[in-house]
């Protein structure tokens, strides 16, 4: 018996076969990587509304990401990766999200999960995992959601056994590898491990049918007796069967959380840019000037309130983007210490906390600006822009869906405590 990952309607991935040859070589510098992401966004934007409405499993779209090479952006060059820093990876996520928010999100989650071993594994585990992912051009999903009950892990000889259920598992159905995380027996210690997705013990609920981000396959998954060799327990000492304190007992091991929080904000910002760009094109082509205002104009581009609104949206999105780029450099500087044990020890709780507050700042601004822009564009496009065929609403639905992931009010409070009391968040993997 195999996983049921394919038991769901999907488009034949062959629709994107032409891009496998077109993008056969990886970009070589930041500008060409960003151009590649922009090219992907153009392809996705052509029918994003129709695909979103059809709500099919994005197996074809993930094939397109594989053809593009974007899945390899962070991987080491020695295994065929791009060896780009996180500051560039965040920009790639943002660009893809401009064309399709769901695919921007999937790319972001993959990039995060693809470097799990770099953060919570030994350098040897990290190298082995990178070789596996990059050489095979694997897409990585994650059955990791701290809002759900932990998976339960037990030991059976030379193996660990994972069991449990997760309500959310973004990208799992279209993944080659899945990151599992759970609590080991009665110790309260947590273990991360990567496993092949295509196996009997991973069964998907195929129940993701939310208002936004409909092509992210973020539904439930049952983990039933999935076995993992002890040597694949990331950051654990195989001999003692205990977490290695030099790997998991340091602030560096908690970088997954601020890293993925900034993933979130960048695809929010990308989605908002997509809404602004699409609305601008619609206004230039289809919006009519309002004839009953008393100061009538011949064209919508001459309407004061339309110009003012677009200008305001542009200013705020530029500010959000600049803030996200600054935070990206902060996260990049921390991940630069992943090379060996001694370098990882240099990342202090203070440095981790300072970077997390930059990330929290972006989360607040990206949420506020993203929701305002994606909802506000209807005010400057006109009544006809609400037609389903225009699909301008998908941008707001995408951001609204994911910004409920964790209430932004708690980020505001966290930043308030940082400002008034000088407090930084405690370095844990889940908060």
Coordinates of C-alpha atoms in Angstrom, one line a residue:
X1 CA 0.0 0.0 0.0
X2 CA 1.3 3.5 -0.9
X3 CA 0.4 7.0 0.3
X4 CA -2.8 8.4 -1.0
X5 CA -1.1 11.6 -2.1
X6 CA -2.1 11.2 -5.8
X7 CA -5.8 10.4 -5.1
X8 CA -6.9 13.9 -5.9
X9 CA -7.7 15.9 -9.1
X10 CA -4.6 17.6 -10.6
X11 CA -3.4 19.0 -13.9
X12 CA -0.9 16.9 -15.9
X13 CA 2.6 18.3 -15.1
X14 CA 3.4 17.9 -18.8
X15 CA 1.7 21.3 -19.4
X16 CA 4.9 22.9 -18.2
X17 CA 7.4 20.6 -19.9
X18 CA 8.7 23.3 -22.2
X19 CA 10.3 25.1 -19.3
X20 CA 12.5 22.1 -18.3
X21 CA 14.7 22.8 -21.3
X22 CA 14.2 26.6 -21.2
X23 CA 15.4 26.8 -17.7
X24 CA 17.9 23.9 -17.8
X25 CA 20.7 25.9 -16.2
X26 CA 20.6 27.6 -12.8
X27 CA 21.0 31.4 -12.5
X28 CA 24.4 32.6 -11.4
X29 CA 23.9 35.8 -9.4
X30 CA 21.2 37.6 -7.5
X31 CA 19.9 39.5 -10.4
X32 CA 19.5 36.4 -12.6
X33 CA 17.8 34.5 -9.7
X34 CA 15.3 37.3 -9.3
X35 CA 14.7 37.3 -13.0
X36 CA 14.0 33.6 -12.9
X37 CA 11.5 34.1 -10.2
X38 CA 9.9 36.9 -12.2
X39 CA 9.7 34.7 -15.2
X40 CA 7.9 32.0 -13.1
X41 CA 5.5 34.6 -11.8
X42 CA 4.6 35.6 -15.4
X43 CA 3.8 32.0 -16.3
X44 CA 1.7 31.5 -13.2
X45 CA -0.2 34.8 -13.5
X46 CA -1.5 34.0 -16.9
X47 CA -4.2 31.7 -15.5
X48 CA -3.9 32.1 -11.8
X49 CA -7.5 33.0 -11.3
X50 CA -8.8 30.1 -13.3
X51 CA -6.5 27.6 -11.5
X52 CA -7.4 29.0 -8.1
X53 CA -11.1 28.6 -8.9
X54 CA -10.6 25.0 -10.1
X55 CA -8.7 24.2 -6.8
X56 CA -6.8 21.3 -8.2
X57 CA -3.8 19.8 -6.4
X58 CA -0.8 21.9 -7.6
X59 CA 1.3 19.0 -8.8
X60 CA 1.9 20.7 -12.2
X61 CA 2.8 24.0 -10.6
X62 CA 5.3 22.3 -8.3
X63 CA 6.8 20.7 -11.4
X64 CA 7.2 24.2 -12.8
X65 CA 9.0 25.3 -9.7
X66 CA 11.3 22.3 -10.1
X67 CA 12.0 23.2 -13.7
X68 CA 12.8 26.7 -12.7
X69 CA 15.6 25.7 -10.3
X70 CA 14.1 27.9 -7.5
X71 CA 13.8 24.9 -5.2
X72 CA 17.6 24.7 -5.2
X73 CA 18.3 28.4 -4.5
X74 CA 19.7 27.8 -1.0
X75 CA 21.5 24.5 -1.7
X76 CA 25.3 24.1 -1.8
X77 CA 26.9 24.4 -5.2
X78 CA 28.8 21.2 -4.7
X79 CA 25.5 19.3 -5.0
X80 CA 24.1 21.5 -7.8
X81 CA 22.5 24.2 -5.7
X82 CA 22.5 28.0 -6.1
X83 CA 24.1 28.7 -2.7
X84 CA 22.2 31.9 -2.4
X85 CA 21.7 33.6 1.0
X86 CA 18.4 34.0 2.7
X87 CA 18.2 37.6 1.8
X88 CA 17.9 36.5 -1.9
X89 CA 15.6 33.6 -1.1
X90 CA 13.1 36.0 0.5
X91 CA 13.1 38.1 -2.7
X92 CA 12.4 35.0 -4.8
X93 CA 9.4 34.1 -2.6
X94 CA 8.1 37.6 -3.0
X95 CA 8.4 37.6 -6.8
X96 CA 6.7 34.3 -7.3
X97 CA 3.8 35.4 -4.9
X98 CA 3.2 38.4 -7.2
X99 CA 2.0 35.9 -9.8
X100 CA 0.4 33.3 -7.6
X101 CA 0.2 33.6 -3.8
X102 CA -0.2 29.9 -3.3
X103 CA 2.9 29.1 -5.2
X104 CA 4.9 31.8 -3.4
X105 CA 3.8 30.2 -0.1
X106 CA 4.8 26.7 -1.3
X107 CA 8.2 27.9 -2.4
X108 CA 8.7 29.7 0.9
X109 CA 7.7 26.7 3.0
X110 CA 9.9 24.4 0.9
X111 CA 13.0 26.6 1.3
X112 CA 12.5 26.7 5.1
X113 CA 12.0 22.9 5.4
X114 CA 14.8 22.2 3.0
X115 CA 17.3 23.7 5.5
X116 CA 15.8 22.1 8.7
X117 CA 18.9 19.9 9.1
X118 CA 21.1 23.0 8.7
X119 CA 19.6 24.4 11.9
X120 CA 18.7 21.5 14.2
X121 CA 20.9 18.8 12.7
X122 CA 24.6 18.1 13.0
X123 CA 26.8 19.4 10.3
X124 CA 27.1 15.9 9.0
X125 CA 23.3 15.4 8.9
X126 CA 23.0 18.8 7.2
X127 CA 25.4 17.9 4.5
X128 CA 23.8 14.5 3.9
X129 CA 20.3 16.0 3.8
X130 CA 21.4 18.8 1.4
X131 CA 22.9 16.2 -1.0
X132 CA 19.6 14.2 -1.0
X133 CA 17.4 17.3 -1.6
X134 CA 19.5 19.1 -4.2
X135 CA 20.7 16.2 -6.3
X136 CA 17.1 14.9 -6.6
X137 CA 15.5 18.3 -6.9
X138 CA 13.1 17.3 -4.2
X139 CA 10.2 19.4 -2.9
X140 CA 9.9 19.3 0.9
X141 CA 6.8 19.7 2.9
X142 CA 6.3 19.7 6.7
X143 CA 3.9 18.0 9.1
X144 CA 4.9 20.5 11.8
X145 CA 2.3 22.7 13.4
X146 CA 2.7 23.7 17.1
X147 CA -1.0 24.4 17.4
X148 CA -1.8 20.7 17.0
X149 CA -0.9 18.0 19.5
X150 CA 2.7 16.7 19.0
X151 CA 3.3 13.5 17.1
X152 CA 4.2 10.8 19.5
X153 CA 7.6 9.1 19.1
X154 CA 8.6 5.8 20.5
X155 CA 11.8 3.8 20.1
X156 CA 11.9 0.3 18.6
X157 CA 15.5 -1.0 18.4
X158 CA 17.5 1.0 15.9
X159 CA 14.5 3.0 14.8
X160 CA 12.1 5.7 15.9
X161 CA 8.3 5.3 15.2
X162 CA 6.2 8.4 14.6
X163 CA 2.4 8.4 15.2
X164 CA -0.2 11.1 15.3
X165 CA -2.4 13.5 13.3
X166 CA -1.9 17.1 12.1
X167 CA -4.8 19.3 10.9
X168 CA -2.4 21.3 8.7
X169 CA 0.4 20.1 6.5
X170 CA 1.3 22.6 3.9
X171 CA 2.5 21.2 0.6
X172 CA 2.6 17.6 1.9
X173 CA 0.5 16.2 -0.9
X174 CA 2.9 17.5 -3.6
X175 CA 6.1 16.8 -1.6
X176 CA 8.8 14.3 -2.1
X177 CA 10.0 14.6 1.5
X178 CA 8.1 15.4 4.7
X179 CA 9.6 16.9 7.8
X180 CA 8.2 15.2 10.9
X181 CA 8.4 16.6 14.4
X182 CA 7.2 15.1 17.6
X183 CA 7.8 14.5 21.3
X184 CA 10.0 11.5 22.3
X185 CA 8.3 9.1 24.7
X186 CA 7.8 10.8 28.1
X187 CA 10.9 12.9 28.0
X188 CA 9.3 16.1 26.6
X189 CA 12.2 16.3 24.2
X190 CA 11.4 17.0 20.5
X191 CA 12.8 15.3 17.4
X192 CA 12.8 16.5 13.8
X193 CA 13.4 14.0 11.0
X194 CA 12.9 14.0 7.2
X195 CA 11.2 11.0 5.6
X196 CA 10.0 10.0 2.1
X197 CA 6.4 11.2 1.6
X198 CA 5.4 8.3 -0.6
X199 CA 4.9 5.6 2.0
X200 CA 1.9 3.8 3.5
X201 CA 2.2 5.5 6.9
X202 CA 1.5 9.0 5.5
X203 CA -2.1 9.4 4.6
X204 CA -3.6 12.8 3.6
X205 CA -7.1 14.0 4.4
X206 CA -7.4 16.0 1.1
X207 CA -9.6 18.4 3.0
X208 CA -8.1 21.8 2.3
X209 CA -10.9 24.0 0.9
X210 CA -10.4 27.4 2.5
X211 CA -11.3 30.8 1.1
X212 CA -7.7 31.6 0.1
X213 CA -4.3 30.0 -0.7
X214 CA -6.4 27.3 -2.2
X215 CA -3.5 25.7 -4.1
X216 CA -1.2 25.1 -1.1
X217 CA -2.5 21.6 -0.1
X218 CA -2.5 22.7 3.5
X219 CA -4.9 20.0 4.7
X220 CA -4.7 17.3 7.3
X221 CA -2.4 14.3 7.5
X222 CA -2.3 11.1 9.5
X223 CA 1.1 9.7 10.5
X224 CA 0.8 6.0 11.2
X225 CA 3.8 4.0 12.3
X226 CA 6.3 5.9 10.2
X227 CA 9.8 4.6 11.1
X228 CA 13.0 6.6 11.1
X229 CA 16.6 5.3 11.7
X230 CA 18.0 6.8 14.9
X231 CA 20.9 8.3 12.8
X232 CA 18.2 10.5 11.1
X233 CA 17.0 12.1 14.3
X234 CA 18.3 15.6 13.7
X235 CA 20.6 16.8 16.4
X236 CA 20.4 13.7 18.6
X237 CA 23.3 11.5 19.8
X238 CA 22.8 8.0 18.5
X239 CA 24.9 6.4 21.2
X240 CA 23.2 8.1 24.2
X241 CA 19.7 8.4 22.6
X242 CA 19.6 12.0 23.9
X243 CA 19.6 15.4 22.2
X244 CA 23.1 16.7 21.6
X245 CA 23.4 19.9 23.7
X246 CA 26.1 21.4 21.4
X247 CA 23.5 21.3 18.6
X248 CA 20.0 21.6 20.2
X249 CA 20.9 23.4 23.4
X250 CA 22.0 26.7 21.8
X251 CA 20.0 29.7 20.4
X252 CA 21.0 28.8 16.8
X253 CA 18.8 25.7 17.0
X254 CA 15.7 28.0 17.3
X255 CA 16.2 29.9 14.0
X256 CA 13.5 28.0 12.2
X257 CA 10.7 30.2 13.7
X258 CA 12.0 33.7 12.8
X259 CA 13.1 32.4 9.5
X260 CA 9.6 31.1 8.5
X261 CA 7.9 34.1 10.0
X262 CA 9.8 36.3 7.5
X263 CA 8.8 33.8 4.8
X264 CA 5.2 34.6 5.7
X265 CA 5.7 38.4 5.5
X266 CA 7.4 38.2 2.1
X267 CA 4.7 36.3 0.4
X268 CA 2.1 38.7 2.0
X269 CA 4.1 41.6 0.4
X270 CA 4.4 39.8 -2.9
X271 CA 0.7 39.1 -3.0
X272 CA 0.0 42.7 -2.3
X273 CA 2.3 43.8 -5.1
X274 CA 0.5 41.4 -7.4
X275 CA -2.8 43.0 -6.4
X276 CA -1.5 46.5 -7.0
X277 CA 0.0 45.6 -10.4
X278 CA -3.1 43.8 -11.6
X279 CA -5.4 46.5 -10.4
X280 CA -3.3 49.2 -12.1
X281 CA -3.5 47.3 -15.4
X282 CA -7.3 47.0 -14.9
X283 CA -7.7 50.7 -14.2
X284 CA -5.7 51.7 -17.3
X285 CA -7.7 49.3 -19.4
X286 CA -11.3 49.2 -18.0
X287 CA -12.0 51.6 -15.2
X288 CA -14.2 54.6 -16.1
X289 CA -14.1 58.0 -14.7
X290 CA -16.9 58.9 -12.2
X291 CA -19.4 61.2 -14.0
X292 CA -21.3 62.6 -11.0
X293 CA -18.6 64.1 -8.8
X294 CA -19.0 67.8 -9.9
X295 CA -15.3 68.0 -11.0
X296 CA -15.7 65.5 -13.8
X297 CA -12.7 64.0 -15.6
X298 CA -12.4 62.3 -18.9
X299 CA -10.2 59.5 -17.7
X300 CA -9.7 57.5 -14.5
X301 CA -6.0 58.4 -14.6
X302 CA -7.1 62.0 -14.1
X303 CA -9.2 61.3 -11.0
X304 CA -7.6 62.8 -7.9
X305 CA -8.8 60.1 -5.5
X306 CA -7.6 57.3 -7.9
X307 CA -4.1 58.8 -8.2
X308 CA -3.9 59.5 -4.5
X309 CA -5.0 56.0 -3.6
X310 CA -2.5 54.3 -5.9
X311 CA 0.3 56.6 -4.8
X312 CA -0.4 55.8 -1.1
X313 CA -0.5 52.1 -1.8
X314 CA 2.8 52.3 -3.7
X315 CA 4.5 54.2 -0.9
X316 CA 3.4 51.8 1.8
X317 CA 4.4 48.7 -0.3
X318 CA 7.8 50.2 -1.0
X319 CA 8.3 50.8 2.7
X320 CA 7.2 47.3 3.6
X321 CA 9.5 45.8 1.0
X322 CA 12.5 47.8 2.3
X323 CA 11.8 46.7 5.8
X324 CA 11.5 43.1 4.7
X325 CA 14.9 43.4 2.9
X326 CA 16.5 44.8 6.1
X327 CA 15.1 41.9 8.2
X328 CA 16.3 39.4 5.5
X329 CA 19.8 40.6 6.0
X330 CA 19.5 40.1 9.8
X331 CA 18.3 36.5 9.2
X332 CA 21.0 35.9 6.6
X333 CA 23.7 36.9 9.1
X334 CA 22.5 34.4 11.6
X335 CA 22.3 31.5 9.1
X336 CA 25.8 32.3 8.0
X337 CA 26.9 30.5 11.2
X338 CA 25.5 27.1 10.2
X339 CA 28.8 25.8 8.8
X340 CA 30.1 24.1 12.0
X341 CA 29.5 23.6 15.7
X342 CA 31.8 26.3 16.8
X343 CA 30.4 28.9 14.5
X344 CA 26.8 28.1 15.6
X345 CA 27.8 28.7 19.3
X346 CA 28.5 32.3 18.3
X347 CA 24.8 33.1 17.8
X348 CA 23.7 34.5 21.1
X349 CA 20.1 34.7 22.5
X350 CA 20.4 38.5 22.2
X351 CA 21.4 38.4 18.5
X352 CA 18.6 35.9 17.8
X353 CA 16.1 38.1 19.7
X354 CA 17.1 41.3 18.0
X355 CA 16.7 39.6 14.6
X356 CA 13.3 38.2 15.7
X357 CA 12.1 41.8 16.5
X358 CA 13.0 42.9 13.0
X359 CA 11.0 40.0 11.7
X360 CA 8.1 40.9 14.0
X361 CA 8.2 44.4 12.7
X362 CA 7.8 43.2 9.2
X363 CA 5.0 40.9 10.1
X364 CA 3.0 43.8 11.5
X365 CA 3.6 46.1 8.6
X366 CA 3.1 43.4 5.9
X367 CA -0.2 42.3 7.5
X368 CA -1.6 45.8 7.9
X369 CA -0.4 47.0 4.4
X370 CA -1.3 43.8 2.7
X371 CA -4.8 43.7 3.9
X372 CA -5.3 47.4 3.2
X373 CA -4.0 47.2 -0.4
X374 CA -5.6 44.0 -1.5
X375 CA -9.0 45.1 -0.1
X376 CA -8.6 48.8 -1.2
X377 CA -7.8 48.2 -4.9
X378 CA -11.5 47.7 -5.5
X379 CA -12.1 51.3 -4.6
X380 CA -10.1 52.4 -7.6
X381 CA -11.0 49.7 -10.2
X382 CA -14.8 50.1 -10.1
X383 CA -17.8 47.8 -9.8
X384 CA -17.1 45.6 -12.8
X385 CA -13.8 44.6 -11.2
X386 CA -15.7 42.5 -8.7
X387 CA -16.7 40.0 -11.5
X388 CA -15.4 36.5 -10.8
X389 CA -13.6 36.3 -14.1
X390 CA -11.4 39.3 -13.1
X391 CA -10.4 37.3 -9.9
X392 CA -9.1 40.4 -8.2
X393 CA -10.4 39.1 -4.9
X394 CA -8.0 36.2 -4.7
X395 CA -5.2 38.5 -3.5
X396 CA -7.2 39.6 -0.4
X397 CA -8.5 36.1 0.3
X398 CA -4.9 34.8 0.2
X399 CA -3.5 37.3 2.7
X400 CA -6.6 37.1 4.9
X401 CA -6.4 33.4 5.1
X402 CA -2.8 33.2 6.2
X403 CA -2.7 36.3 8.5
X404 CA -5.0 34.3 10.8
X405 CA -2.0 31.9 11.2
X406 CA -1.1 33.7 14.4
X407 CA -2.8 36.9 15.5
X408 CA -0.7 39.9 14.6
X409 CA -1.8 41.6 17.9
X410 CA 0.6 39.3 19.7
X411 CA 3.4 40.6 17.5
X412 CA 2.4 44.2 18.4
X413 CA 2.5 43.3 22.1
X414 CA 5.9 41.6 21.7
X415 CA 7.3 44.7 20.0
X416 CA 5.8 46.8 22.7
X417 CA 7.6 44.9 25.4
X418 CA 10.8 45.1 23.4
X419 CA 10.4 48.9 23.1
X420 CA 9.4 49.6 26.7
X421 CA 11.2 46.9 28.6
X422 CA 14.0 45.9 26.3
X423 CA 12.7 42.3 26.3
X424 CA 13.4 39.9 23.5
X425 CA 11.4 36.7 22.9
X426 CA 12.7 33.5 24.5
X427 CA 14.6 31.4 22.0
X428 CA 12.4 28.3 21.4
X429 CA 11.6 26.5 18.2
X430 CA 7.9 27.1 18.3
X431 CA 7.3 30.7 19.7

